[in-house]
Tab-separated table of N, CA, C and O in Angstrom:
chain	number	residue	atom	x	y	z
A	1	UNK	N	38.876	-2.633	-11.560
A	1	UNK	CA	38.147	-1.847	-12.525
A	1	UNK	C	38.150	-0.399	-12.057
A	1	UNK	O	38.232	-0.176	-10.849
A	2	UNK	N	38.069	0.593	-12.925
A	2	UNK	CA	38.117	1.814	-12.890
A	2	UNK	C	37.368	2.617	-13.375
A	2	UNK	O	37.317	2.665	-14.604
A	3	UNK	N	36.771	3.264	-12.803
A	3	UNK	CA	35.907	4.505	-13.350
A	3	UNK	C	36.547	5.606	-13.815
A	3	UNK	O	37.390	6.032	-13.025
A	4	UNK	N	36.391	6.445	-15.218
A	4	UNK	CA	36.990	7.724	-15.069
A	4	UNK	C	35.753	8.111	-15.408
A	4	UNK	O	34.707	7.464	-15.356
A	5	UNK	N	36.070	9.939	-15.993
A	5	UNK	CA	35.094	11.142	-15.657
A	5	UNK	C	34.006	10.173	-16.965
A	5	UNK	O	32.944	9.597	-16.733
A	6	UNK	N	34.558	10.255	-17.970
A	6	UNK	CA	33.262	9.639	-19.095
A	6	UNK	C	32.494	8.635	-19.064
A	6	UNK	O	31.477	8.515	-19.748
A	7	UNK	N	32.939	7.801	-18.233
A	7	UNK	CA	32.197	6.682	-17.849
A	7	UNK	C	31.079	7.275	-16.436
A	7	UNK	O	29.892	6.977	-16.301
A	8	UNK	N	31.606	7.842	-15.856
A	8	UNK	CA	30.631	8.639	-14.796
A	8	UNK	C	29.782	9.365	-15.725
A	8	UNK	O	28.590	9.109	-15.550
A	9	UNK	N	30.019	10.179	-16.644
A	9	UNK	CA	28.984	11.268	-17.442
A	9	UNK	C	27.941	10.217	-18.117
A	9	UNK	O	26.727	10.424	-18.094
A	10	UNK	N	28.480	9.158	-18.673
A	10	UNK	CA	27.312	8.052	-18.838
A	10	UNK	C	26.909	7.222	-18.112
A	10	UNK	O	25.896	6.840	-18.698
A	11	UNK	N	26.996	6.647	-17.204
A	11	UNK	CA	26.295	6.396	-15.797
A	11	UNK	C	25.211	6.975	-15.791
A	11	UNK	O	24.123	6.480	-16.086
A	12	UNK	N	25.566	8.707	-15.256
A	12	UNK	CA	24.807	9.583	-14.577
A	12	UNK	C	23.770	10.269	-16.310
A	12	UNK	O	23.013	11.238	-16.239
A	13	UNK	N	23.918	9.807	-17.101
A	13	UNK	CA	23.012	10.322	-18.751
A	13	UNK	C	22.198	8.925	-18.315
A	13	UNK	O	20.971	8.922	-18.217
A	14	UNK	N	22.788	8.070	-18.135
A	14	UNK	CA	21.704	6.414	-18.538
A	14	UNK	C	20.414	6.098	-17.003
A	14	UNK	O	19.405	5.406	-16.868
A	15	UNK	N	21.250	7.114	-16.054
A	15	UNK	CA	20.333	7.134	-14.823
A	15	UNK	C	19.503	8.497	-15.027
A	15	UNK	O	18.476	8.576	-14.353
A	16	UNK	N	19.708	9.207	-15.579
A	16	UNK	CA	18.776	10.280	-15.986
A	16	UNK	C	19.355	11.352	-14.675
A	16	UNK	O	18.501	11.883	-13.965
A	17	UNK	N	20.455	11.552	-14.483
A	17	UNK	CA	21.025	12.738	-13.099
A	17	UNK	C	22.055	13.546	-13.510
A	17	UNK	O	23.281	13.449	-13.575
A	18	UNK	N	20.976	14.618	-13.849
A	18	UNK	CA	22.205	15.681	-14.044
A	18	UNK	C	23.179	16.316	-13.145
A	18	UNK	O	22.953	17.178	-12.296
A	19	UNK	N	24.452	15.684	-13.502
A	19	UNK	CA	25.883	16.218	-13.148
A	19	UNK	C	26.364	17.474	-14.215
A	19	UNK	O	26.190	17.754	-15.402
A	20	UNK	N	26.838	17.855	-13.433
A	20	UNK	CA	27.577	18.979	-14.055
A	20	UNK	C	29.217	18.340	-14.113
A	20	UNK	O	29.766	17.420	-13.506
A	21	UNK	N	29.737	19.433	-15.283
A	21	UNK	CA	31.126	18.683	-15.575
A	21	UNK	C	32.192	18.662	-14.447
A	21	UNK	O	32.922	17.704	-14.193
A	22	UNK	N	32.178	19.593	-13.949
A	22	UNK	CA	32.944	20.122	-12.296
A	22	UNK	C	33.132	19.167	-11.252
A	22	UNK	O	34.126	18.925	-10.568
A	23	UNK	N	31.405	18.419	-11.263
A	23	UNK	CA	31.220	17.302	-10.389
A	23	UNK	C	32.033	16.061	-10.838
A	23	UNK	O	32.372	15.204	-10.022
A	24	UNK	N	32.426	15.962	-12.540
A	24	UNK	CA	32.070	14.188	-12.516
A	24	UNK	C	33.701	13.615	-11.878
A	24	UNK	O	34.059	12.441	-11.982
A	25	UNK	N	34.230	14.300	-11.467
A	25	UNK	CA	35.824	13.925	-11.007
A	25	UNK	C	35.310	13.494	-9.597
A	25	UNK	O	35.812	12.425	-9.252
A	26	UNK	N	34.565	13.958	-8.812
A	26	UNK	CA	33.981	13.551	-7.599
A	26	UNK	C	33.453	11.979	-7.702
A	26	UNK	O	33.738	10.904	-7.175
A	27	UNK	N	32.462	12.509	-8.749
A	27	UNK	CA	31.639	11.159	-9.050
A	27	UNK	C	32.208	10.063	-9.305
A	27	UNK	O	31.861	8.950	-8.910
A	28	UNK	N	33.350	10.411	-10.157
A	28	UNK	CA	34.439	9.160	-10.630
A	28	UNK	C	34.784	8.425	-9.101
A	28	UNK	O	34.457	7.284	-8.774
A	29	UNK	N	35.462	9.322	-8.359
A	29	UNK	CA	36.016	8.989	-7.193
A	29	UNK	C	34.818	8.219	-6.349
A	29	UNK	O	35.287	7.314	-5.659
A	30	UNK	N	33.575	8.343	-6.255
A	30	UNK	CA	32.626	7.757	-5.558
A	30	UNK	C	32.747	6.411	-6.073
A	30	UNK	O	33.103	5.481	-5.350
A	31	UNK	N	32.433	6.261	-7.431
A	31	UNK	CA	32.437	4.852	-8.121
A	31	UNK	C	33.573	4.105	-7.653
A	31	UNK	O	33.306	3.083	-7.021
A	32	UNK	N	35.008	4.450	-7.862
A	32	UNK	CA	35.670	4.277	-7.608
A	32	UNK	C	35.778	3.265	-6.110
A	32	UNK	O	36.092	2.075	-6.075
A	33	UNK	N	35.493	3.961	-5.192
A	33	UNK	CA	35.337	3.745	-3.744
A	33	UNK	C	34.414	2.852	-3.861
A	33	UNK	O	34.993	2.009	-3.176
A	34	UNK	N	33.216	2.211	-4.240
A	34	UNK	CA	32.148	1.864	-4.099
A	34	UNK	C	32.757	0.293	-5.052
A	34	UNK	O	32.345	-0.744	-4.531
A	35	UNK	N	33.428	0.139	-6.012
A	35	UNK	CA	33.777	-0.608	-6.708
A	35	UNK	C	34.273	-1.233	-5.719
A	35	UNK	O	33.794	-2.287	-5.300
A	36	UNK	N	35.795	-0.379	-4.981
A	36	UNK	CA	36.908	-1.001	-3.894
A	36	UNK	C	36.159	-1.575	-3.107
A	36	UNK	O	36.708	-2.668	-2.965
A	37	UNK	N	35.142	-1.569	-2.412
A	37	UNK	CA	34.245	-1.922	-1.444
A	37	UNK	C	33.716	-3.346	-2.257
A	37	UNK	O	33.323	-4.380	-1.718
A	38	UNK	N	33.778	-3.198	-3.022
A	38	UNK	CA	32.777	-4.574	-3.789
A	38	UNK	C	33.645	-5.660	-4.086
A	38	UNK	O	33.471	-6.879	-4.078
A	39	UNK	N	34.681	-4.892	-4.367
A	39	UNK	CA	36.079	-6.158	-4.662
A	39	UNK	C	36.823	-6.785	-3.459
A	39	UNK	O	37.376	-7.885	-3.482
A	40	UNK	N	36.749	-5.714	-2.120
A	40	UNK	CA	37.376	-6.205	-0.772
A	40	UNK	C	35.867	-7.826	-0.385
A	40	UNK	O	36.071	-8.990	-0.041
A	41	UNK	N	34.518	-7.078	-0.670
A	41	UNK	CA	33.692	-8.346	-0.218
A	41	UNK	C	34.140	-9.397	-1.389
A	41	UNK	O	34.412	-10.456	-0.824
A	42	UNK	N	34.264	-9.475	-2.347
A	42	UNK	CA	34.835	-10.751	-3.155
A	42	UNK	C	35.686	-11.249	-2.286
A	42	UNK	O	35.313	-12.395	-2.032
A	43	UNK	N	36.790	-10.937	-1.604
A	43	UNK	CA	37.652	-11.913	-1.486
A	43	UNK	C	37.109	-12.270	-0.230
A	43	UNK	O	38.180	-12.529	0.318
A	44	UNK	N	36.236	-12.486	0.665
A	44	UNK	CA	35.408	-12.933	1.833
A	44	UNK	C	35.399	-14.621	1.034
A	44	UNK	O	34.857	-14.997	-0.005
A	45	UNK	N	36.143	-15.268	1.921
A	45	UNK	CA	36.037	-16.777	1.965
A	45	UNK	C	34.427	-17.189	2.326
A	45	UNK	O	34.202	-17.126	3.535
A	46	UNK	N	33.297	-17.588	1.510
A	46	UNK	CA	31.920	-17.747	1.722
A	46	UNK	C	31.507	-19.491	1.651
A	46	UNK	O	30.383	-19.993	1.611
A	47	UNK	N	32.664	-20.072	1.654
A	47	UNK	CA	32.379	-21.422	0.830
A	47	UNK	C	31.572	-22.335	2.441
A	47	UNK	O	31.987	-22.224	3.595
A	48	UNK	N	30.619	-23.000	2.065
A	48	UNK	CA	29.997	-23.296	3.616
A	48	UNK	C	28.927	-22.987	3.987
A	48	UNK	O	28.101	-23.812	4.376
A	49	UNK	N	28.691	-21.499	3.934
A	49	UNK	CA	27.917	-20.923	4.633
A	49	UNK	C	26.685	-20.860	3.999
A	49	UNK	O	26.657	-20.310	2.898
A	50	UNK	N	25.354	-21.445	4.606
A	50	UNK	CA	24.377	-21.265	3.825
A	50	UNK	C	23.896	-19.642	3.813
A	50	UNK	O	24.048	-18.676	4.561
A	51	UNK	N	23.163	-19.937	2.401
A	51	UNK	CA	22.151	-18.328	2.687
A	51	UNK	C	21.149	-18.024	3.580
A	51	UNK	O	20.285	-18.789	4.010
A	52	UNK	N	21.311	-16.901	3.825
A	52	UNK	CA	19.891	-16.369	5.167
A	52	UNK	C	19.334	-15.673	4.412
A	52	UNK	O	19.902	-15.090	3.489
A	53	UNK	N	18.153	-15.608	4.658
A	53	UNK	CA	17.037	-14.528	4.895
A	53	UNK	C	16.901	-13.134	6.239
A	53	UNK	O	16.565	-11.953	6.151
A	54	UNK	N	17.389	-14.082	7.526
A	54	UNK	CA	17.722	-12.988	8.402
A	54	UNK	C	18.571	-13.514	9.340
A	54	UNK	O	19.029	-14.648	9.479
A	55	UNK	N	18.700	-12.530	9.939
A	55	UNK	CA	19.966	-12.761	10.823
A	55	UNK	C	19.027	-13.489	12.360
A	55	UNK	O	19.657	-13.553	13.416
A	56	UNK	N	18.022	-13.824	12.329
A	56	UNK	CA	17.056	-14.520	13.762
A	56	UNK	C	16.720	-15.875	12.685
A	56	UNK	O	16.557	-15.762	11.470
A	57	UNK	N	16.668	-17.123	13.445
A	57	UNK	CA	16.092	-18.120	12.493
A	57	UNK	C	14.704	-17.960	13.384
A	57	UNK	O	14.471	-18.207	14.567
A	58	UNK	N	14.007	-17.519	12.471
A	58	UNK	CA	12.773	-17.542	12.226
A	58	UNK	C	11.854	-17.973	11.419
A	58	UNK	O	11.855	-17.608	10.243
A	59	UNK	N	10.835	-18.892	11.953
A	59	UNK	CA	9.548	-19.331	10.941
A	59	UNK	C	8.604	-18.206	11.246
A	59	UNK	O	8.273	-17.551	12.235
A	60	UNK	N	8.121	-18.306	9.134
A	60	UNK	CA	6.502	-17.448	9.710
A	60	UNK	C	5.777	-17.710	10.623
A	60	UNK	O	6.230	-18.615	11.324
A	61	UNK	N	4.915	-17.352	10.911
A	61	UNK	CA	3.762	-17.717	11.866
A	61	UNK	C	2.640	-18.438	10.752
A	61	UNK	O	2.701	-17.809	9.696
A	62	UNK	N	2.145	-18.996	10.714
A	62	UNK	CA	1.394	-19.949	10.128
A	62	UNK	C	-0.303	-19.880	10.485
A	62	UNK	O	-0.501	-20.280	11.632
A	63	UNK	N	-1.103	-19.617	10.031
A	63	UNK	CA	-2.825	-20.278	11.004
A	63	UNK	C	-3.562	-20.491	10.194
A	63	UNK	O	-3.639	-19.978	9.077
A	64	UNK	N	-4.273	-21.376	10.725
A	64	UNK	CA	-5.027	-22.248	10.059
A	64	UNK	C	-6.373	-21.566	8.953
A	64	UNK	O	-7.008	-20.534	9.170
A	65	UNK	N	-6.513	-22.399	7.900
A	65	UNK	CA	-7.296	-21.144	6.830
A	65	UNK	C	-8.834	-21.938	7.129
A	65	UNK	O	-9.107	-23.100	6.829
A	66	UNK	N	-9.487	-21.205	7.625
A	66	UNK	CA	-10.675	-21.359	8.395
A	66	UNK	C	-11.785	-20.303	7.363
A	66	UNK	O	-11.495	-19.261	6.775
A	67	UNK	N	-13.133	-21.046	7.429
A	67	UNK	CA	-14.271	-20.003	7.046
A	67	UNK	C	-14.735	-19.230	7.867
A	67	UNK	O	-15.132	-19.865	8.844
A	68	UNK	N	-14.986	-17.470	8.029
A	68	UNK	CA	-15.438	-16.628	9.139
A	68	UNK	C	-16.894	-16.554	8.990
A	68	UNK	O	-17.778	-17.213	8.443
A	69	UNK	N	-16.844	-16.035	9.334
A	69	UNK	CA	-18.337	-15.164	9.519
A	69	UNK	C	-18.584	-14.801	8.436
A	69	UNK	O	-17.801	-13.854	8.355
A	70	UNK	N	-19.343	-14.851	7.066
A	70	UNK	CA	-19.831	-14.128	6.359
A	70	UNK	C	-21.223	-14.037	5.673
A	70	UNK	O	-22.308	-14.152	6.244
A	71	UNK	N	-21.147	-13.958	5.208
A	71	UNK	CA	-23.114	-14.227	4.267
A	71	UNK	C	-23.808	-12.428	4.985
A	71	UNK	O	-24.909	-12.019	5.352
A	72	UNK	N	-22.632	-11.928	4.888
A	72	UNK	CA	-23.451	-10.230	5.755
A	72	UNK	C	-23.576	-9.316	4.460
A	72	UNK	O	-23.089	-8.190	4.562
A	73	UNK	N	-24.187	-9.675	3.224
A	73	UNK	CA	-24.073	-8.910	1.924
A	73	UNK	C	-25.069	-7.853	2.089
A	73	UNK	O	-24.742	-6.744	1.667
A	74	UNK	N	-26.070	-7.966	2.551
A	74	UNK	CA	-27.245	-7.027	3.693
A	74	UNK	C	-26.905	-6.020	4.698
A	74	UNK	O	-27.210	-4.829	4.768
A	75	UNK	N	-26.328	-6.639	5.326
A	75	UNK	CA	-25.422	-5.970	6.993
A	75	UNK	C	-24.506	-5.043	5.953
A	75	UNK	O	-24.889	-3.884	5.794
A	76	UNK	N	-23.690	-5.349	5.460
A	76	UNK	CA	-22.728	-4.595	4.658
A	76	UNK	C	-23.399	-3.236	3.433
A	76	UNK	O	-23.011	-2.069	3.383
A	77	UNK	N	-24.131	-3.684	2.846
A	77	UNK	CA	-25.091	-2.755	2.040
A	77	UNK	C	-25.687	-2.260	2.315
A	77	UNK	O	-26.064	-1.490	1.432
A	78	UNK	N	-26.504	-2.072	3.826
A	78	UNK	CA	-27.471	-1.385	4.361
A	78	UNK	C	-26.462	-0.001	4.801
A	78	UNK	O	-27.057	0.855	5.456
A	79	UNK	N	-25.159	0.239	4.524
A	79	UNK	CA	-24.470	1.179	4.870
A	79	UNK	C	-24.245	1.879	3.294
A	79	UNK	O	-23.921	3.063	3.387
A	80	UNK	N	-24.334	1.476	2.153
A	80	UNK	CA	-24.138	2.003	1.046
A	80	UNK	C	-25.272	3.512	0.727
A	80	UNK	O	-26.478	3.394	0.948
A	81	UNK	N	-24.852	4.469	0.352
A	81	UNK	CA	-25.785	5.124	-0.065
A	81	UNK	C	-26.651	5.089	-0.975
A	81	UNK	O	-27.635	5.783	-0.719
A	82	UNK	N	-26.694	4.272	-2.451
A	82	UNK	CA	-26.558	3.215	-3.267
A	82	UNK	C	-26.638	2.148	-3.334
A	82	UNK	O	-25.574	1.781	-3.834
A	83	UNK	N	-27.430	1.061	-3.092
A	83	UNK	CA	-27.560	-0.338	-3.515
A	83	UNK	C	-28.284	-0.812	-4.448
A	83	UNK	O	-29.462	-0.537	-4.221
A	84	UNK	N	-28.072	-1.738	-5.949
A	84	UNK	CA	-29.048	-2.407	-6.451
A	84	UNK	C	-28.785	-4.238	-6.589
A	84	UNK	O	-27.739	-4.880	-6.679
A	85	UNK	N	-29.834	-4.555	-6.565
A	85	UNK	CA	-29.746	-6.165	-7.264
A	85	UNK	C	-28.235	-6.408	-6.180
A	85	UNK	O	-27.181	-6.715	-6.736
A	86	UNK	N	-28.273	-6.263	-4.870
A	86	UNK	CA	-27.218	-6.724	-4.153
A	86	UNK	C	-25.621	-6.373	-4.346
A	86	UNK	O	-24.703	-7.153	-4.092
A	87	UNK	N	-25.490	-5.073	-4.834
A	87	UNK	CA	-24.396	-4.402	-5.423
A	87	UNK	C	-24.260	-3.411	-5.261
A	87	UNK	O	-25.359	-2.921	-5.523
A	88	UNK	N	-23.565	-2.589	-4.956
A	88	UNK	CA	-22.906	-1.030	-4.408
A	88	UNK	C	-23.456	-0.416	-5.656
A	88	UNK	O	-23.068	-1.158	-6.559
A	89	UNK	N	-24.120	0.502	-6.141
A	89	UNK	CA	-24.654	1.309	-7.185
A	89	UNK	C	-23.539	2.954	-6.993
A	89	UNK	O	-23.443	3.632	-5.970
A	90	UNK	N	-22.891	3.182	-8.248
A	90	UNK	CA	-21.813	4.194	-8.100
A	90	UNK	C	-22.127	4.725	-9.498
A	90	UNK	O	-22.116	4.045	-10.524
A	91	UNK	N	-22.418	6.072	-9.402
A	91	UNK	CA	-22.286	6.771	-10.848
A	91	UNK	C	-21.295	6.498	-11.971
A	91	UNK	O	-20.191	6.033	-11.689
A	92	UNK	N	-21.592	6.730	-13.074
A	92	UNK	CA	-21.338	6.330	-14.168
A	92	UNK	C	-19.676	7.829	-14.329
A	92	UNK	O	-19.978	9.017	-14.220
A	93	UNK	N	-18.441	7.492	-14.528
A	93	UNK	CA	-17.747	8.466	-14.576
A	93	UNK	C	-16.937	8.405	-15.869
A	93	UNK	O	-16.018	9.197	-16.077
A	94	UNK	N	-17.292	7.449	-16.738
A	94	UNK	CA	-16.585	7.390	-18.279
A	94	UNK	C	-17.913	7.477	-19.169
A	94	UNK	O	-18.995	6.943	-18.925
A	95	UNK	N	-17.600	8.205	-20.156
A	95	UNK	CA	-18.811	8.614	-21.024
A	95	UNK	C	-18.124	8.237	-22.400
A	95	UNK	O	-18.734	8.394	-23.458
């Protein structure tokens, strides 16, 4: 497949990047290159190989879902400048 200049000028209109006309012979040539690169990994023999996630086999780390410490709705609000009825009290900013 091939890129020329008009197909670059719409590329670069549908990505919203203004090129100038001077440039899009460059630009062509980038696509170009970037295509060749995409067609050399096609022919990579892949049949076999499972997919990774990363290159370390690694498991998440896992821990156990436990209840903490809480019931501190007091401890926590006694720092508010603002508290009512057990709730952070914050001015009104939509009218």
């Amino acid at each position: 497949m091939s890129i020329d200049e008009t197909t670059a000028a719409r590329v670069a209109k549908l990505a919203r990047i203004k090129v100038e006309p001077d440039a899009l012979p460059a630009l062509a040539g980038e696509f170009n290159t970037i295509l060749g690169f995409i067609e050399q990994l096609n022919e990579v023999d892949i049949d076999g190989v499972e997919p990774m996630t990363s290159v370390t086999p690694q498991m998440l780390k896992r821990r156990v879902d436990q209840v903490r410490d809480g019931d501190q709705q007091a401890k926590v609000l006694s720092n508010a400048p603002d508290a009512r009825e057990g709730f952070f009290a914050v001015p009104k900013v939509v009218e």
